[in-house]
Amino acid sequence: MEYELINIRTVMNKDEGGSGLSFVEAKHDIPFEIKRMYFIYKNEECMQMGFHPHKQSWHLFFCPNGRIDITIDNGETCSTISLDDPSKGLILHPGVWREIKWINNNSVLCVAASGHYEAFKYRKDYESYLKYVAEKKKTTNDEMADIWGESIYE
């Protein structure tokens, strides 16, 4: 599976009510340059999201508060990783399908990405993703562009 679990450096201050600080450094702790950061907060209507891969972008997911489960799928193998500690990070390599589920209402998902946001490149059809994975095994990148047109995964 194309992912890595990493340790996010976290310092807890027990004297001040359990406050903490977690941090990562691009190219030191993670294998890519950060071009975008975003943060997702759960609301009552949003229990799950994601449901897409990125062809070229790497992503670091971490949950500084609460618990979020991320199901990752490469078209052959499926695993669920629980982000339930601020020192736990998940790096997703390009081309991996992800589904994100909030387990605790107060959870926050922080994401560092190697690519810029381009919504038109997202494909949220799992059957098309499986076709992409199957074709990827037997074709070149140029041939994949013909399969997906210009708007292939980010």
mmCIF file with all atom_site columns, C-alpha atoms in Angstrom, residues 1-151:
data_model
loop_
_atom_site.group_PDB
_atom_site.id
_atom_site.type_symbol
_atom_site.label_atom_id
_atom_site.label_alt_id
_atom_site.label_comp_id
_atom_site.label_asym_id
_atom_site.label_entity_id
_atom_site.label_seq_id
_atom_site.pdbx_PDB_ins_code
_atom_site.Cartn_x
_atom_site.Cartn_y
_atom_site.Cartn_z
_atom_site.occupancy
_atom_site.B_iso_or_equiv
_atom_site.pdbx_formal_charge
_atom_site.auth_seq_id
_atom_site.auth_comp_id
_atom_site.auth_asym_id
_atom_site.auth_atom_id
_atom_site.pdbx_PDB_model_num
ATOM 1   C CA . MET A 1 1   ? 0.000   0.000  0.000   1.00 0.00 ? 1   MET A CA 1
ATOM 2   C CA . GLU A 1 2   ? 1.304   3.429  -0.858  1.00 0.00 ? 2   GLU A CA 1
ATOM 3   C CA . TYR A 1 3   ? 1.296   5.160  2.516   1.00 0.00 ? 3   TYR A CA 1
ATOM 4   C CA . GLU A 1 4   ? 3.535   5.781  5.517   1.00 0.00 ? 4   GLU A CA 1
ATOM 5   C CA . LEU A 1 5   ? 2.782   6.380  9.172   1.00 0.00 ? 5   LEU A CA 1
ATOM 6   C CA . ILE A 1 6   ? 5.035   9.016  10.661  1.00 0.00 ? 6   ILE A CA 1
ATOM 7   C CA . ASN A 1 7   ? 5.631   10.448 14.106  1.00 0.00 ? 7   ASN A CA 1
ATOM 8   C CA . ILE A 1 8   ? 4.664   14.109 14.346  1.00 0.00 ? 8   ILE A CA 1
ATOM 9   C CA . ARG A 1 9   ? 6.792   15.824 16.932  1.00 0.00 ? 9   ARG A CA 1
ATOM 10  C CA . THR A 1 10  ? 4.474   16.727 19.793  1.00 0.00 ? 10  THR A CA 1
ATOM 11  C CA . VAL A 1 11  ? 5.215   18.452 23.068  1.00 0.00 ? 11  VAL A CA 1
ATOM 12  C CA . MET A 1 12  ? 2.559   18.359 25.783  1.00 0.00 ? 12  MET A CA 1
ATOM 13  C CA . ASN A 1 13  ? 2.507   20.920 28.602  1.00 0.00 ? 13  ASN A CA 1
ATOM 14  C CA . LYS A 1 14  ? 1.040   19.132 31.606  1.00 0.00 ? 14  LYS A CA 1
ATOM 15  C CA . ASP A 1 15  ? 1.295   22.272 33.794  1.00 0.00 ? 15  ASP A CA 1
ATOM 16  C CA . GLU A 1 16  ? -1.106  24.266 31.598  1.00 0.00 ? 16  GLU A CA 1
ATOM 17  C CA . GLY A 1 17  ? -4.098  21.944 31.415  1.00 0.00 ? 17  GLY A CA 1
ATOM 18  C CA . GLY A 1 18  ? -2.677  19.509 28.893  1.00 0.00 ? 18  GLY A CA 1
ATOM 19  C CA . SER A 1 19  ? -2.076  21.973 26.075  1.00 0.00 ? 19  SER A CA 1
ATOM 20  C CA . GLY A 1 20  ? 0.262   20.837 23.355  1.00 0.00 ? 20  GLY A CA 1
ATOM 21  C CA . LEU A 1 21  ? 2.227   21.769 20.266  1.00 0.00 ? 21  LEU A CA 1
ATOM 22  C CA . SER A 1 22  ? 2.692   19.498 17.237  1.00 0.00 ? 22  SER A CA 1
ATOM 23  C CA . PHE A 1 23  ? 4.819   20.309 14.199  1.00 0.00 ? 23  PHE A CA 1
ATOM 24  C CA . VAL A 1 24  ? 6.371   18.931 11.012  1.00 0.00 ? 24  VAL A CA 1
ATOM 25  C CA . GLU A 1 25  ? 8.931   20.377 8.650   1.00 0.00 ? 25  GLU A CA 1
ATOM 26  C CA . ALA A 1 26  ? 8.746   20.011 4.873   1.00 0.00 ? 26  ALA A CA 1
ATOM 27  C CA . LYS A 1 27  ? 11.567  17.969 3.341   1.00 0.00 ? 27  LYS A CA 1
ATOM 28  C CA . HIS A 1 28  ? 12.745  17.032 6.858   1.00 0.00 ? 28  HIS A CA 1
ATOM 29  C CA . ASP A 1 29  ? 9.794   15.117 8.309   1.00 0.00 ? 29  ASP A CA 1
ATOM 30  C CA . ILE A 1 30  ? 7.833   14.648 5.086   1.00 0.00 ? 30  ILE A CA 1
ATOM 31  C CA . PRO A 1 31  ? 9.125   13.721 1.604   1.00 0.00 ? 31  PRO A CA 1
ATOM 32  C CA . PHE A 1 32  ? 7.637   16.669 -0.283  1.00 0.00 ? 32  PHE A CA 1
ATOM 33  C CA . GLU A 1 33  ? 7.451   20.445 -0.437  1.00 0.00 ? 33  GLU A CA 1
ATOM 34  C CA . ILE A 1 34  ? 4.195   21.794 1.013   1.00 0.00 ? 34  ILE A CA 1
ATOM 35  C CA . LYS A 1 35  ? 2.266   23.898 -1.515  1.00 0.00 ? 35  LYS A CA 1
ATOM 36  C CA . ARG A 1 36  ? -1.071  23.883 0.271   1.00 0.00 ? 36  ARG A CA 1
ATOM 37  C CA . MET A 1 37  ? -2.424  23.470 3.798   1.00 0.00 ? 37  MET A CA 1
ATOM 38  C CA . TYR A 1 38  ? -6.058  22.966 4.658   1.00 0.00 ? 38  TYR A CA 1
ATOM 39  C CA . PHE A 1 39  ? -8.089  22.120 7.735   1.00 0.00 ? 39  PHE A CA 1
ATOM 40  C CA . ILE A 1 40  ? -11.427 20.328 7.837   1.00 0.00 ? 40  ILE A CA 1
ATOM 41  C CA . TYR A 1 41  ? -13.856 20.570 10.744  1.00 0.00 ? 41  TYR A CA 1
ATOM 42  C CA . LYS A 1 42  ? -16.785 18.216 11.126  1.00 0.00 ? 42  LYS A CA 1
ATOM 43  C CA . ASN A 1 43  ? -20.259 19.609 11.314  1.00 0.00 ? 43  ASN A CA 1
ATOM 44  C CA . GLU A 1 44  ? -23.537 17.787 11.874  1.00 0.00 ? 44  GLU A CA 1
ATOM 45  C CA . GLU A 1 45  ? -24.085 17.217 8.145   1.00 0.00 ? 45  GLU A CA 1
ATOM 46  C CA . CYS A 1 46  ? -20.561 16.054 7.292   1.00 0.00 ? 46  CYS A CA 1
ATOM 47  C CA . MET A 1 47  ? -19.757 12.620 8.679   1.00 0.00 ? 47  MET A CA 1
ATOM 48  C CA . GLN A 1 48  ? -17.636 11.406 5.743   1.00 0.00 ? 48  GLN A CA 1
ATOM 49  C CA . MET A 1 49  ? -15.756 12.966 2.860   1.00 0.00 ? 49  MET A CA 1
ATOM 50  C CA . GLY A 1 50  ? -12.854 12.375 0.545   1.00 0.00 ? 50  GLY A CA 1
ATOM 51  C CA . PHE A 1 51  ? -13.909 9.682  -1.897  1.00 0.00 ? 51  PHE A CA 1
ATOM 52  C CA . HIS A 1 52  ? -11.211 10.500 -4.445  1.00 0.00 ? 52  HIS A CA 1
ATOM 53  C CA . PRO A 1 53  ? -7.484  10.041 -5.176  1.00 0.00 ? 53  PRO A CA 1
ATOM 54  C CA . HIS A 1 54  ? -4.839  12.462 -6.426  1.00 0.00 ? 54  HIS A CA 1
ATOM 55  C CA . LYS A 1 55  ? -2.650  11.337 -9.314  1.00 0.00 ? 55  LYS A CA 1
ATOM 56  C CA . GLN A 1 56  ? 0.376   13.524 -8.569  1.00 0.00 ? 56  GLN A CA 1
ATOM 57  C CA . SER A 1 57  ? -0.057  15.090 -5.123  1.00 0.00 ? 57  SER A CA 1
ATOM 58  C CA . TRP A 1 58  ? 1.340   13.743 -1.880  1.00 0.00 ? 58  TRP A CA 1
ATOM 59  C CA . HIS A 1 59  ? -0.651  14.427 1.316   1.00 0.00 ? 59  HIS A CA 1
ATOM 60  C CA . LEU A 1 60  ? 0.118   14.431 5.024   1.00 0.00 ? 60  LEU A CA 1
ATOM 61  C CA . PHE A 1 61  ? -2.954  13.946 7.240   1.00 0.00 ? 61  PHE A CA 1
ATOM 62  C CA . PHE A 1 62  ? -2.956  14.495 10.982  1.00 0.00 ? 62  PHE A CA 1
ATOM 63  C CA . CYS A 1 63  ? -5.616  15.043 13.612  1.00 0.00 ? 63  CYS A CA 1
ATOM 64  C CA . PRO A 1 64  ? -4.534  17.355 16.457  1.00 0.00 ? 64  PRO A CA 1
ATOM 65  C CA . ASN A 1 65  ? -7.907  16.968 18.171  1.00 0.00 ? 65  ASN A CA 1
ATOM 66  C CA . GLY A 1 66  ? -10.336 14.047 18.275  1.00 0.00 ? 66  GLY A CA 1
ATOM 67  C CA . ARG A 1 67  ? -10.331 10.944 16.088  1.00 0.00 ? 67  ARG A CA 1
ATOM 68  C CA . ILE A 1 68  ? -10.671 10.560 12.342  1.00 0.00 ? 68  ILE A CA 1
ATOM 69  C CA . ASP A 1 69  ? -10.442 7.276  10.426  1.00 0.00 ? 69  ASP A CA 1
ATOM 70  C CA . ILE A 1 70  ? -9.009  7.294  6.919   1.00 0.00 ? 70  ILE A CA 1
ATOM 71  C CA . THR A 1 71  ? -9.703  4.324  4.682   1.00 0.00 ? 71  THR A CA 1
ATOM 72  C CA . ILE A 1 72  ? -7.135  4.024  1.913   1.00 0.00 ? 72  ILE A CA 1
ATOM 73  C CA . ASP A 1 73  ? -7.441  1.855  -1.144  1.00 0.00 ? 73  ASP A CA 1
ATOM 74  C CA . ASN A 1 74  ? -5.052  1.255  -4.045  1.00 0.00 ? 74  ASN A CA 1
ATOM 75  C CA . GLY A 1 75  ? -7.557  -0.782 -6.058  1.00 0.00 ? 75  GLY A CA 1
ATOM 76  C CA . GLU A 1 76  ? -6.308  -4.077 -4.642  1.00 0.00 ? 76  GLU A CA 1
ATOM 77  C CA . THR A 1 77  ? -5.775  -3.596 -0.908  1.00 0.00 ? 77  THR A CA 1
ATOM 78  C CA . CYS A 1 78  ? -7.842  -1.583 1.552   1.00 0.00 ? 78  CYS A CA 1
ATOM 79  C CA . SER A 1 79  ? -6.752  -0.418 5.036   1.00 0.00 ? 79  SER A CA 1
ATOM 80  C CA . THR A 1 80  ? -8.169  1.901  7.676   1.00 0.00 ? 80  THR A CA 1
ATOM 81  C CA . ILE A 1 81  ? -5.848  4.115  9.698   1.00 0.00 ? 81  ILE A CA 1
ATOM 82  C CA . SER A 1 82  ? -7.102  5.846  12.861  1.00 0.00 ? 82  SER A CA 1
ATOM 83  C CA . LEU A 1 83  ? -5.684  9.283  13.476  1.00 0.00 ? 83  LEU A CA 1
ATOM 84  C CA . ASP A 1 84  ? -6.377  9.433  17.191  1.00 0.00 ? 84  ASP A CA 1
ATOM 85  C CA . ASP A 1 85  ? -3.259  11.064 18.611  1.00 0.00 ? 85  ASP A CA 1
ATOM 86  C CA . PRO A 1 86  ? -1.669  14.414 17.683  1.00 0.00 ? 86  PRO A CA 1
ATOM 87  C CA . SER A 1 87  ? 1.699   12.685 17.224  1.00 0.00 ? 87  SER A CA 1
ATOM 88  C CA . LYS A 1 88  ? 0.377   10.323 14.520  1.00 0.00 ? 88  LYS A CA 1
ATOM 89  C CA . GLY A 1 89  ? 0.609   11.341 10.859  1.00 0.00 ? 89  GLY A CA 1
ATOM 90  C CA . LEU A 1 90  ? -0.382  9.580  7.655   1.00 0.00 ? 90  LEU A CA 1
ATOM 91  C CA . ILE A 1 91  ? 1.438   10.296 4.394   1.00 0.00 ? 91  ILE A CA 1
ATOM 92  C CA . LEU A 1 92  ? -0.464  9.231  1.292   1.00 0.00 ? 92  LEU A CA 1
ATOM 93  C CA . HIS A 1 93  ? 1.492   8.691  -1.888  1.00 0.00 ? 93  HIS A CA 1
ATOM 94  C CA . PRO A 1 94  ? -0.072  9.799  -5.189  1.00 0.00 ? 94  PRO A CA 1
ATOM 95  C CA . GLY A 1 95  ? -2.781  7.620  -6.741  1.00 0.00 ? 95  GLY A CA 1
ATOM 96  C CA . VAL A 1 96  ? -4.388  6.270  -3.551  1.00 0.00 ? 96  VAL A CA 1
ATOM 97  C CA . TRP A 1 97  ? -8.168  6.462  -3.044  1.00 0.00 ? 97  TRP A CA 1
ATOM 98  C CA . ARG A 1 98  ? -9.159  7.880  0.356   1.00 0.00 ? 98  ARG A CA 1
ATOM 99  C CA . GLU A 1 99  ? -12.336 8.013  2.410   1.00 0.00 ? 99  GLU A CA 1
ATOM 100 C CA . ILE A 1 100 ? -12.394 10.111 5.575   1.00 0.00 ? 100 ILE A CA 1
ATOM 101 C CA . LYS A 1 101 ? -14.747 9.476  8.500   1.00 0.00 ? 101 LYS A CA 1
ATOM 102 C CA . TRP A 1 102 ? -15.174 11.620 11.607  1.00 0.00 ? 102 TRP A CA 1
ATOM 103 C CA . ILE A 1 103 ? -15.399 9.425  14.699  1.00 0.00 ? 103 ILE A CA 1
ATOM 104 C CA . ASN A 1 104 ? -15.548 12.262 17.271  1.00 0.00 ? 104 ASN A CA 1
ATOM 105 C CA . ASN A 1 105 ? -17.628 15.391 16.652  1.00 0.00 ? 105 ASN A CA 1
ATOM 106 C CA . ASN A 1 106 ? -14.873 17.768 17.772  1.00 0.00 ? 106 ASN A CA 1
ATOM 107 C CA . SER A 1 107 ? -12.227 16.317 15.454  1.00 0.00 ? 107 SER A CA 1
ATOM 108 C CA . VAL A 1 108 ? -10.081 18.489 13.199  1.00 0.00 ? 108 VAL A CA 1
ATOM 109 C CA . LEU A 1 109 ? -8.248  17.126 10.161  1.00 0.00 ? 109 LEU A CA 1
ATOM 110 C CA . CYS A 1 110 ? -5.127  18.990 9.066   1.00 0.00 ? 110 CYS A CA 1
ATOM 111 C CA . VAL A 1 111 ? -3.728  18.285 5.611   1.00 0.00 ? 111 VAL A CA 1
ATOM 112 C CA . ALA A 1 112 ? -0.467  19.361 3.963   1.00 0.00 ? 112 ALA A CA 1
ATOM 113 C CA . ALA A 1 113 ? -0.383  18.771 0.196   1.00 0.00 ? 113 ALA A CA 1
ATOM 114 C CA . SER A 1 114 ? 2.326   18.911 -2.434  1.00 0.00 ? 114 SER A CA 1
ATOM 115 C CA . GLY A 1 115 ? -0.080  20.288 -5.072  1.00 0.00 ? 115 GLY A CA 1
ATOM 116 C CA . HIS A 1 116 ? -2.365  23.265 -5.480  1.00 0.00 ? 116 HIS A CA 1
ATOM 117 C CA . TYR A 1 117 ? -6.170  22.974 -5.357  1.00 0.00 ? 117 TYR A CA 1
ATOM 118 C CA . GLU A 1 118 ? -7.802  22.224 -8.705  1.00 0.00 ? 118 GLU A CA 1
ATOM 119 C CA . ALA A 1 119 ? -11.319 20.906 -8.143  1.00 0.00 ? 119 ALA A CA 1
ATOM 120 C CA . PHE A 1 120 ? -11.929 20.131 -11.814 1.00 0.00 ? 120 PHE A CA 1
ATOM 121 C CA . LYS A 1 121 ? -9.297  17.374 -11.616 1.00 0.00 ? 121 LYS A CA 1
ATOM 122 C CA . TYR A 1 122 ? -11.099 15.412 -8.901  1.00 0.00 ? 122 TYR A CA 1
ATOM 123 C CA . ARG A 1 123 ? -12.712 12.131 -9.931  1.00 0.00 ? 123 ARG A CA 1
ATOM 124 C CA . LYS A 1 124 ? -15.142 10.850 -7.322  1.00 0.00 ? 124 LYS A CA 1
ATOM 125 C CA . ASP A 1 125 ? -16.320 7.739  -9.150  1.00 0.00 ? 125 ASP A CA 1
ATOM 126 C CA . TYR A 1 126 ? -14.806 4.623  -7.562  1.00 0.00 ? 126 TYR A CA 1
ATOM 127 C CA . GLU A 1 127 ? -15.532 2.390  -10.577 1.00 0.00 ? 127 GLU A CA 1
ATOM 128 C CA . SER A 1 128 ? -13.611 4.832  -12.803 1.00 0.00 ? 128 SER A CA 1
ATOM 129 C CA . TYR A 1 129 ? -10.788 4.772  -10.272 1.00 0.00 ? 129 TYR A CA 1
ATOM 130 C CA . LEU A 1 130 ? -10.587 0.967  -10.471 1.00 0.00 ? 130 LEU A CA 1
ATOM 131 C CA . LYS A 1 131 ? -10.470 1.226  -14.266 1.00 0.00 ? 131 LYS A CA 1
ATOM 132 C CA . TYR A 1 132 ? -7.676  3.798  -13.925 1.00 0.00 ? 132 TYR A CA 1
ATOM 133 C CA . VAL A 1 133 ? -5.699  1.449  -11.626 1.00 0.00 ? 133 VAL A CA 1
ATOM 134 C CA . ALA A 1 134 ? -6.115  -1.492 -14.014 1.00 0.00 ? 134 ALA A CA 1
ATOM 135 C CA . GLU A 1 135 ? -5.094  0.562  -17.036 1.00 0.00 ? 135 GLU A CA 1
ATOM 136 C CA . LYS A 1 136 ? -2.185  2.139  -15.162 1.00 0.00 ? 136 LYS A CA 1
ATOM 137 C CA . LYS A 1 137 ? -0.616  -1.279 -14.729 1.00 0.00 ? 137 LYS A CA 1
ATOM 138 C CA . LYS A 1 138 ? -0.382  -1.783 -18.467 1.00 0.00 ? 138 LYS A CA 1
ATOM 139 C CA . THR A 1 139 ? 0.061   1.701  -19.953 1.00 0.00 ? 139 THR A CA 1
ATOM 140 C CA . THR A 1 140 ? 2.355   4.723  -19.890 1.00 0.00 ? 140 THR A CA 1
ATOM 141 C CA . ASN A 1 141 ? 1.426   8.117  -18.429 1.00 0.00 ? 141 ASN A CA 1
ATOM 142 C CA . ASP A 1 142 ? 0.790   9.542  -21.936 1.00 0.00 ? 142 ASP A CA 1
ATOM 143 C CA . GLU A 1 143 ? -1.610  6.713  -22.690 1.00 0.00 ? 143 GLU A CA 1
ATOM 144 C CA . MET A 1 144 ? -3.380  7.373  -19.352 1.00 0.00 ? 144 MET A CA 1
ATOM 145 C CA . ALA A 1 145 ? -4.000  10.973 -20.414 1.00 0.00 ? 145 ALA A CA 1
ATOM 146 C CA . ASP A 1 146 ? -5.861  9.603  -23.439 1.00 0.00 ? 146 ASP A CA 1
ATOM 147 C CA . ILE A 1 147 ? -8.025  7.437  -21.158 1.00 0.00 ? 147 ILE A CA 1
ATOM 148 C CA . TRP A 1 148 ? -8.915  10.313 -18.806 1.00 0.00 ? 148 TRP A CA 1
ATOM 149 C CA . GLY A 1 149 ? -8.635  13.268 -21.147 1.00 0.00 ? 149 GLY A CA 1
ATOM 150 C CA . GLU A 1 150 ? -6.946  16.393 -19.885 1.00 0.00 ? 150 GLU A CA 1
ATOM 151 C CA . SER A 1 151 ? -8.588  16.359 -16.469 1.00 0.00 ? 151 SER A CA 1
#
